mmCIF file of C-alpha atoms (C1' of nucleotides) in Angstrom:
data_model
loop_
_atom_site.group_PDB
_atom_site.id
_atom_site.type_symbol
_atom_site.label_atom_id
_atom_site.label_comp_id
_atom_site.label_asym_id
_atom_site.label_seq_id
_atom_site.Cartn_x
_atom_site.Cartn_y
_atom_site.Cartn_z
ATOM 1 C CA UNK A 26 0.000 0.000 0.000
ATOM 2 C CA UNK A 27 1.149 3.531 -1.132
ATOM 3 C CA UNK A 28 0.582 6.838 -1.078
ATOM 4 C CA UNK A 29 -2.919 7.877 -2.138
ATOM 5 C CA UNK A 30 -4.941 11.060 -3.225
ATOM 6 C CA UNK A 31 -6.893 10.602 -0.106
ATOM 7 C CA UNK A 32 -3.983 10.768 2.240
ATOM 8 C CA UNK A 33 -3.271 14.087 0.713
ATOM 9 C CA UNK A 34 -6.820 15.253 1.413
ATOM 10 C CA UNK A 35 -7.144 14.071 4.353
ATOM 11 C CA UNK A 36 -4.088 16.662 5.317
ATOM 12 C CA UNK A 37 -5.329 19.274 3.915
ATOM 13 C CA UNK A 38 -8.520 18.915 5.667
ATOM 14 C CA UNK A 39 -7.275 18.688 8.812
ATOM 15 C CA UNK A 40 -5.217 21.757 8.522
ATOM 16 C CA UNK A 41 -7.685 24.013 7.083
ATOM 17 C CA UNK A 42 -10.205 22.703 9.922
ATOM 18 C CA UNK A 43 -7.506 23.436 12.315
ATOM 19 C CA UNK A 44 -6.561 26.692 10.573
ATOM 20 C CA UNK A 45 -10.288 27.844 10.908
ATOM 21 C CA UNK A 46 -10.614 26.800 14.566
ATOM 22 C CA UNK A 47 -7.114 28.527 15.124
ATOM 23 C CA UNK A 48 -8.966 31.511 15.954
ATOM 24 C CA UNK A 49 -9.949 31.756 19.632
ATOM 25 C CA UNK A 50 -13.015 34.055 18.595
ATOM 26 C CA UNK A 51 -14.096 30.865 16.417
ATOM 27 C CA UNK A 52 -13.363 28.410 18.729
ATOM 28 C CA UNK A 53 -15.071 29.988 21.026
ATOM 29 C CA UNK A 54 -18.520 30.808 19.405
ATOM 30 C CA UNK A 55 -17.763 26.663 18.344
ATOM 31 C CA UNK A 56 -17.530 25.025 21.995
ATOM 32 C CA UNK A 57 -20.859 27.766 22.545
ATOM 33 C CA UNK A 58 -22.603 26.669 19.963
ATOM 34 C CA UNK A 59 -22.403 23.066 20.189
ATOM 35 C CA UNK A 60 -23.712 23.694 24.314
ATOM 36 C CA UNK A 61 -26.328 26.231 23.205
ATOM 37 C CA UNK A 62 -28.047 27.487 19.665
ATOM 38 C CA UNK A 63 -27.561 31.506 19.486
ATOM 39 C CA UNK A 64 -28.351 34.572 17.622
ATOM 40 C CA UNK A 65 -26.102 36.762 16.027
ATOM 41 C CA UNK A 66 -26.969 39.577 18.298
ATOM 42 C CA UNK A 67 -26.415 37.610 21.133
ATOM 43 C CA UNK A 68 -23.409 36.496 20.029
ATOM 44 C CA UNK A 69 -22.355 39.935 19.573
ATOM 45 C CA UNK A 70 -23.289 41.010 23.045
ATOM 46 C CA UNK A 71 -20.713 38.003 24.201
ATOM 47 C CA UNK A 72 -17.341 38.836 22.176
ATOM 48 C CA UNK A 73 -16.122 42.242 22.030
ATOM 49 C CA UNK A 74 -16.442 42.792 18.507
ATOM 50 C CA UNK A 75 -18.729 44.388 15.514
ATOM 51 C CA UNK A 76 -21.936 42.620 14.279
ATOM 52 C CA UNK A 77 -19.875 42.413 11.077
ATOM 53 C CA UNK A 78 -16.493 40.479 12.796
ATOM 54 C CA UNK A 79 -19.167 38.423 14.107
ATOM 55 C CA UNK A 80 -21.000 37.518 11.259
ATOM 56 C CA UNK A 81 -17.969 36.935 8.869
ATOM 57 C CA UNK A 82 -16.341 34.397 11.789
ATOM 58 C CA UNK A 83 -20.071 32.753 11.153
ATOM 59 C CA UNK A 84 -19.444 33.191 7.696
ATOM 60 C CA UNK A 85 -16.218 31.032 8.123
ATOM 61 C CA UNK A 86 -17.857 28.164 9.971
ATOM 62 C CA UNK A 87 -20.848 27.936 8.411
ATOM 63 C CA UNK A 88 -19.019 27.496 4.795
ATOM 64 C CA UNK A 89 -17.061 24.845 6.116
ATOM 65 C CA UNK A 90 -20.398 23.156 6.806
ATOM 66 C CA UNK A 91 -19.734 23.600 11.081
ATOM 67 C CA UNK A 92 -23.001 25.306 11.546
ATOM 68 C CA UNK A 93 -26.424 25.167 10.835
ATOM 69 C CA UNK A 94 -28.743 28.396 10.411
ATOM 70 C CA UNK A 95 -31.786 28.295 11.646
ATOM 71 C CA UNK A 96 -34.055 31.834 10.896
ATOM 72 C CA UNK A 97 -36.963 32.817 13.057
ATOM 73 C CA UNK A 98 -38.703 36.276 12.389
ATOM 74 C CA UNK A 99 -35.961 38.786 12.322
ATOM 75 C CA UNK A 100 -33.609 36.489 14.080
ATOM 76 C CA UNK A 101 -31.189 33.969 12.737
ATOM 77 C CA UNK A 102 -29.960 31.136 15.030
ATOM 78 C CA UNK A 103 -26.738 29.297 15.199
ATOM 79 C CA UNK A 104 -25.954 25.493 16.273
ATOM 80 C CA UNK A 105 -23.212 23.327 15.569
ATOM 81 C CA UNK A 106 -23.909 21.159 12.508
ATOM 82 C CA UNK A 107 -23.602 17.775 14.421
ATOM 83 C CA UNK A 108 -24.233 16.046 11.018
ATOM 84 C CA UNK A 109 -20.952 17.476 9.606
ATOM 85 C CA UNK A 110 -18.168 14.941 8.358
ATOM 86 C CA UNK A 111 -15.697 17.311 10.706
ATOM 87 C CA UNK A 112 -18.098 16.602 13.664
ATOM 88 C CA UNK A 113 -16.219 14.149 15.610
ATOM 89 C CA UNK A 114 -13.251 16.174 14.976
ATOM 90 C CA UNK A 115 -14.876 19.154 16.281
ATOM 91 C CA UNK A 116 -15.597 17.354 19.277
ATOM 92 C CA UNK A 117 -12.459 16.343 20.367
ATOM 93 C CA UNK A 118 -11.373 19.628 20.286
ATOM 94 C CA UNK A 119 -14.305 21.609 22.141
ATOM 95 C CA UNK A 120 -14.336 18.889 24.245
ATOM 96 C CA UNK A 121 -11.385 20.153 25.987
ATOM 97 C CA UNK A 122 -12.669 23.372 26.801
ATOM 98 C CA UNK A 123 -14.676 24.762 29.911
ATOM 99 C CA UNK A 124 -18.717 25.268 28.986
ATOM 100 C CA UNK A 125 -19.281 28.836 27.659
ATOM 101 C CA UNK A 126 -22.648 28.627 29.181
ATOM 102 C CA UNK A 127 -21.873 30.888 31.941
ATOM 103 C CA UNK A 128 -21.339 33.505 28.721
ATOM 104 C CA UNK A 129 -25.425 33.255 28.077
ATOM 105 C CA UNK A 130 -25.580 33.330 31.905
ATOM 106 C CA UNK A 131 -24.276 36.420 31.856
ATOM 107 C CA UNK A 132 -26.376 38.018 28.790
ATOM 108 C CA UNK A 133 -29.166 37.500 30.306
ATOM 109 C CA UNK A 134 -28.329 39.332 33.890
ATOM 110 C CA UNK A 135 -28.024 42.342 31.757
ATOM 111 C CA UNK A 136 -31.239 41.611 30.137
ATOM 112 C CA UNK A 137 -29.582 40.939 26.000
ATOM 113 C CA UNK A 138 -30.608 37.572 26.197
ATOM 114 C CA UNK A 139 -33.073 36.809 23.021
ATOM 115 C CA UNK A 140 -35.366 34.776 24.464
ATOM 116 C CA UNK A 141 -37.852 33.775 21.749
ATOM 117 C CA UNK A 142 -36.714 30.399 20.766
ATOM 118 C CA UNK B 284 -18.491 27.279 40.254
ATOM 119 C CA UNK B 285 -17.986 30.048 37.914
ATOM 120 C CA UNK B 286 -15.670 31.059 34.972
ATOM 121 C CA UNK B 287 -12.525 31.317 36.362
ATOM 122 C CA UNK B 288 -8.600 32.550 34.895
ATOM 123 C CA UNK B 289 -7.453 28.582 34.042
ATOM 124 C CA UNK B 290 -10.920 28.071 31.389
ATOM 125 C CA UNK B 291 -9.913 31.499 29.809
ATOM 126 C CA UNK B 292 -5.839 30.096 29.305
ATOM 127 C CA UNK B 293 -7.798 26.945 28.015
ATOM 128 C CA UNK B 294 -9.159 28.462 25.601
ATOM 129 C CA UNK B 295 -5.874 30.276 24.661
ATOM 130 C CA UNK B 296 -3.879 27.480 24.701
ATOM 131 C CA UNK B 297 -5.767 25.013 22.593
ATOM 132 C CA UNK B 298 -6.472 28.215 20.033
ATOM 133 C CA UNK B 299 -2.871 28.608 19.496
ATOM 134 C CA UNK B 300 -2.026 24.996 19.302
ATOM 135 C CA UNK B 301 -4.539 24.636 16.322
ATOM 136 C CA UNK B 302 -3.436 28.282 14.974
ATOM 137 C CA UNK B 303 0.398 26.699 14.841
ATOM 138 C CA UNK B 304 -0.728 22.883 13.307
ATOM 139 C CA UNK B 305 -3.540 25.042 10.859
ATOM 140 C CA UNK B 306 -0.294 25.100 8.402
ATOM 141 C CA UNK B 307 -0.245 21.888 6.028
ATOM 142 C CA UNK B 308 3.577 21.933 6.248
ATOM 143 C CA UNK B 309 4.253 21.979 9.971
ATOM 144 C CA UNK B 310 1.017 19.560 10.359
ATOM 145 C CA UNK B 311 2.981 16.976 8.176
ATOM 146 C CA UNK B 312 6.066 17.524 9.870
ATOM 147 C CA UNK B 313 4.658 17.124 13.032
ATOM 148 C CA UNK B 314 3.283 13.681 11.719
ATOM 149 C CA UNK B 315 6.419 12.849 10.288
ATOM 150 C CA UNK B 316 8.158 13.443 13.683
ATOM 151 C CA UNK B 317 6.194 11.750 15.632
ATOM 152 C CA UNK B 318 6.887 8.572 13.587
ATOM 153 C CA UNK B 319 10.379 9.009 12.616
ATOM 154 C CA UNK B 320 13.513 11.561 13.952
ATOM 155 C CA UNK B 321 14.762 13.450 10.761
ATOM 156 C CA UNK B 322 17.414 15.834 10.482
ATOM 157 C CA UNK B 323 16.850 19.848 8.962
ATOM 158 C CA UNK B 324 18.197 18.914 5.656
ATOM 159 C CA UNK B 325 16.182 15.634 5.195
ATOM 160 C CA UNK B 326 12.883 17.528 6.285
ATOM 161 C CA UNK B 327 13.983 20.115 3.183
ATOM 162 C CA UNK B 328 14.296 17.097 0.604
ATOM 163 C CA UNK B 329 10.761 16.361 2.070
ATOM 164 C CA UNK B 330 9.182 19.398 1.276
ATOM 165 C CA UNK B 331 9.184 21.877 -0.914
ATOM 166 C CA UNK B 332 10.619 24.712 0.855
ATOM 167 C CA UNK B 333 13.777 26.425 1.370
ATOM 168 C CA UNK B 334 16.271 25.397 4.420
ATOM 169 C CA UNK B 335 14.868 28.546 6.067
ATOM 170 C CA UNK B 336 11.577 28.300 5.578
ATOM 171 C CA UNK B 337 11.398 25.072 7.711
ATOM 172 C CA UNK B 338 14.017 25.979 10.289
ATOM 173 C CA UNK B 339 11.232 28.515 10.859
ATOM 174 C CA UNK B 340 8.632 25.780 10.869
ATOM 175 C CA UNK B 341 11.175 24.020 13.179
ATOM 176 C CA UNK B 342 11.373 26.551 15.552
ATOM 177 C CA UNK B 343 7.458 27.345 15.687
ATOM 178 C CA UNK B 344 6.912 24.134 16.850
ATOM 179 C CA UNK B 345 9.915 24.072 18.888
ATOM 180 C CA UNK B 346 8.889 26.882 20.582
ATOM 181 C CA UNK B 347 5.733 25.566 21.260
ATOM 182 C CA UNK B 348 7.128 22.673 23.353
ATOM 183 C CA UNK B 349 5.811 20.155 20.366
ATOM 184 C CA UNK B 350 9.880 19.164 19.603
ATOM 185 C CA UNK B 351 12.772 17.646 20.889
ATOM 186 C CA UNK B 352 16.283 18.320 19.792
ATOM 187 C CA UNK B 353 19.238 16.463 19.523
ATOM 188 C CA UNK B 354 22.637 17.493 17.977
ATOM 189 C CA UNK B 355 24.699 14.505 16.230
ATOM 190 C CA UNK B 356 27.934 15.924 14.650
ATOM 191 C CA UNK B 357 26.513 18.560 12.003
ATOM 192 C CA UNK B 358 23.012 17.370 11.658
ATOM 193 C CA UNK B 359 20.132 18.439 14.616
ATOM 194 C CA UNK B 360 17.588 15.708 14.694
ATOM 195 C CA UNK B 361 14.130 16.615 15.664
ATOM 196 C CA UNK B 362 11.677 14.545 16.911
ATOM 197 C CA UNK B 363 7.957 14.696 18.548
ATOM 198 C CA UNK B 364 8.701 15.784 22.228
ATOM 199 C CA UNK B 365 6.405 13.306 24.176
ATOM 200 C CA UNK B 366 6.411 14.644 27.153
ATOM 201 C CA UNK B 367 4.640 18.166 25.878
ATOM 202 C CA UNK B 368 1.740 18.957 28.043
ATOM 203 C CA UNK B 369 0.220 19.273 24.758
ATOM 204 C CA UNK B 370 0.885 15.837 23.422
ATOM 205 C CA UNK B 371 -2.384 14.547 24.169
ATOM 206 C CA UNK B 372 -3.651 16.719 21.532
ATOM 207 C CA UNK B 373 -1.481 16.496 19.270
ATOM 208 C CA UNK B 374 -2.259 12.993 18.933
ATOM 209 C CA UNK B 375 -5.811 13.215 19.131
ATOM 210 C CA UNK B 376 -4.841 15.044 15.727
ATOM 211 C CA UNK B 377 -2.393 13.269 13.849
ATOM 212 C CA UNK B 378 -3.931 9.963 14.562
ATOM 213 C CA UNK B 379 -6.391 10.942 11.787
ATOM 214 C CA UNK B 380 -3.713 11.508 9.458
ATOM 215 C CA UNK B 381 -2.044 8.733 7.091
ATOM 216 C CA UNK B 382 1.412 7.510 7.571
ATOM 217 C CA UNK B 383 4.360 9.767 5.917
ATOM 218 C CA UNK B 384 6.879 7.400 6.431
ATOM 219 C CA UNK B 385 6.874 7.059 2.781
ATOM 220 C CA UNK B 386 8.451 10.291 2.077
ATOM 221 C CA UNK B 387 11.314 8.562 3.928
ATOM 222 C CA UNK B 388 11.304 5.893 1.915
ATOM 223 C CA UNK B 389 11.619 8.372 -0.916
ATOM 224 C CA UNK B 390 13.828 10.031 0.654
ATOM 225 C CA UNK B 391 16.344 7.068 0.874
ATOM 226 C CA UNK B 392 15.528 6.222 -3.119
ATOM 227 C CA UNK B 393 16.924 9.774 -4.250
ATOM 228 C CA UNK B 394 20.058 8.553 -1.487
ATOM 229 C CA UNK B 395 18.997 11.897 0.201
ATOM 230 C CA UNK B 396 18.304 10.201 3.490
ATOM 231 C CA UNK B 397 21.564 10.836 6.458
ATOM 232 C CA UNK B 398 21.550 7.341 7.975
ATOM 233 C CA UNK B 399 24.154 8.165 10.440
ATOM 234 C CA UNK B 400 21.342 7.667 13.262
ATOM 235 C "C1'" DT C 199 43.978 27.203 9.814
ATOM 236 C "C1'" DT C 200 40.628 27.235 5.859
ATOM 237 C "C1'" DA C 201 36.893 25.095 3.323
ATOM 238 C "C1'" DT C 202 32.637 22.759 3.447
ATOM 239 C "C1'" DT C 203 28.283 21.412 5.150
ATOM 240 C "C1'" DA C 204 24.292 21.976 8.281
ATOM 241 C "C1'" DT C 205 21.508 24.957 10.626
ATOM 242 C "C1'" DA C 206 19.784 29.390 12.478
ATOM 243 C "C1'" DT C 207 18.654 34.088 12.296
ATOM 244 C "C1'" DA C 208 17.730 38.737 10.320
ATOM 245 C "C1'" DA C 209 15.726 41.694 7.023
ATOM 246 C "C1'" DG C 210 12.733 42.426 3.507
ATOM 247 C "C1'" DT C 211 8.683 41.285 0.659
ATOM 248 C "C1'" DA C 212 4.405 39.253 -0.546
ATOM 249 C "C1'" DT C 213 0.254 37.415 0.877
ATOM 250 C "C1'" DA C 214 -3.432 36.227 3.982
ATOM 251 C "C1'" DT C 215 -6.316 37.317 7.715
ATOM 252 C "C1'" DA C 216 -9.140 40.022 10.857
ATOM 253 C "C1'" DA C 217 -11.181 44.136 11.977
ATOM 254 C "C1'" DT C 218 -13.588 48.495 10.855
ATOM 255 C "C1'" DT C 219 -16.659 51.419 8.309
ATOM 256 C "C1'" DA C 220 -20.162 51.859 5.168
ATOM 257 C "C1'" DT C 221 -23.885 49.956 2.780
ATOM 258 C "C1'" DA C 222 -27.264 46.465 1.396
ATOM 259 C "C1'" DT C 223 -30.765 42.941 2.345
ATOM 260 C "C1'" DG C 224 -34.494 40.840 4.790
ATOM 261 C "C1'" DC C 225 -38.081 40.594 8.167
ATOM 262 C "C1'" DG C 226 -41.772 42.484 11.168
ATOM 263 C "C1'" DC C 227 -44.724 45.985 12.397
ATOM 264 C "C1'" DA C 228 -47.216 50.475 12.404
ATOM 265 C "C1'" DT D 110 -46.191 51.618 2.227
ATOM 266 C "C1'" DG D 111 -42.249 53.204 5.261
ATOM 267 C "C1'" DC D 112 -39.542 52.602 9.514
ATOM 268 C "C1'" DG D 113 -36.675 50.003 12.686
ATOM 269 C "C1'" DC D 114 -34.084 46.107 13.861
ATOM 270 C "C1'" DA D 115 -31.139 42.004 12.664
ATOM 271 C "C1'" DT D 116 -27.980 40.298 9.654
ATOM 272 C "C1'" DA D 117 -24.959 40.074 5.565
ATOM 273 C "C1'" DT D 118 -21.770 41.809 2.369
ATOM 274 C "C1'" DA D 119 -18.347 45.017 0.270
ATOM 275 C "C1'" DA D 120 -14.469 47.890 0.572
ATOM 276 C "C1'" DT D 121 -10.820 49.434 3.097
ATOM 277 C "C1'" DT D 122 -7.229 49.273 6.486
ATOM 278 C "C1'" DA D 123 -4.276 47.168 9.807
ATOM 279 C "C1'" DT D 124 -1.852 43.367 11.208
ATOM 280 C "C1'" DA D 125 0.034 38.790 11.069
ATOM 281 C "C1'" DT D 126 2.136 35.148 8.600
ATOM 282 C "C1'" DA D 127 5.059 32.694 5.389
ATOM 283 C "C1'" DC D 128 8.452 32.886 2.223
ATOM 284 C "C1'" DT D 129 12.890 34.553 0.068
ATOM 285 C "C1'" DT D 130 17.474 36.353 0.122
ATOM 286 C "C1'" DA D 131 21.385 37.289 2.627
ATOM 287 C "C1'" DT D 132 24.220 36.481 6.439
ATOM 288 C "C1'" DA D 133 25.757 34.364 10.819
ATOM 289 C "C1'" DT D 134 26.926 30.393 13.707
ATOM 290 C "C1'" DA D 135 28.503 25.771 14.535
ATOM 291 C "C1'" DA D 136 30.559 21.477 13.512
ATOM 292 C "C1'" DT D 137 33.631 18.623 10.660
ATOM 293 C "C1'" DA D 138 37.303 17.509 7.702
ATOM 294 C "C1'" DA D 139 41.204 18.682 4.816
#
DNA sequence: TTATTATATAAGTATATAATTATATGCGCA
DNA sequence: TGCGCATATAATTATATACTTATATAATAA
């Protein structure tokens, strides 16, 4: 057995997921939205940056099939894609990291938290 | 229990572990070292890069506590350093990836390879 | 010692990435 | 319809990264 196409893929895949989740801003909204589906807004009221950093990081994931969208109204919601090929890579990353729950916790003492779905 | 300093260097940690192995090149070396010691010069014959270009690769990683190093004559070996507090991810990672212990094996074809290990 | 080989580092350049600002789109409601 | 809010996209700017070229260091061998 010798070298294949897929061995080559399966490098570049891994470093391009790991290239995406190299980010902490990413990785964070990740391990968050695998524990809890979000709104952009919200998501902005948790990081320190722009609506628009925000959304192109969502951008990012979501293009590399990490995310689902899920619209309702005005609002669209965000939840990790736990359907994705990447998923059980995904998970043995985020699994390392502390639950950002306490994040949403802490949205909703100062009343941001969206609380329609 | 609440968020406290040791989630947020988590977080910081892991993110710049997967910033450094989100590059194809070091990701394959990485593999490659953790299977097999190689010298700087053999690691250029692998890839297609200058002699700088992965002595800067070399030292990202060595910097990173990913690499041992160990000086025979002329040639500096580098392997995986198994004892990194990090190695536990790092092979969580490049389990997934194939074998490149036939790059050696080209390597040795060309009569590139420095057998003096 | 000098020459040669291996490796590292410094400086410069080119490219990629992330953030900001400005604008566009889409939805709900009056 | 028109207005306000949520989100996305485009364009620009700032910064980070990777690579190249040139040079320095270190070891060996003549």
């Amino acid at each position: 057995m010798t070298h294949t196409v897929n061995d080559e893929e399966s490098l570049d895949t891994v470093s391009q997921t790991l290239k995406l989740l190299g980010d902490k801003t990413r990785l964070t909204i990740m391990k968050l939205l695998d524990e809890q589906e979000c709104c952009v807004c919200e998501l902005v009221g948790i990081f320190n940056t722009s609506q628009p950093a925000v959304s192109q990081h969502l951008r990012k994931l979501k293009d590399a099939g990490f995310l689902r969208e899920n619209r309702r109204g005005q609002w669209i919601f965000y939840s990790a894609n736990r359907g994705s090929g990447q998923y059980e890579l995904l998970q043995s990353l985020i699994a390392r990291l502390p639950s950002q729950l306490y994040r949403i916790e802490e949205l909703e003492k100062k009343g941001l938290r969206i609380s329609c779905g």
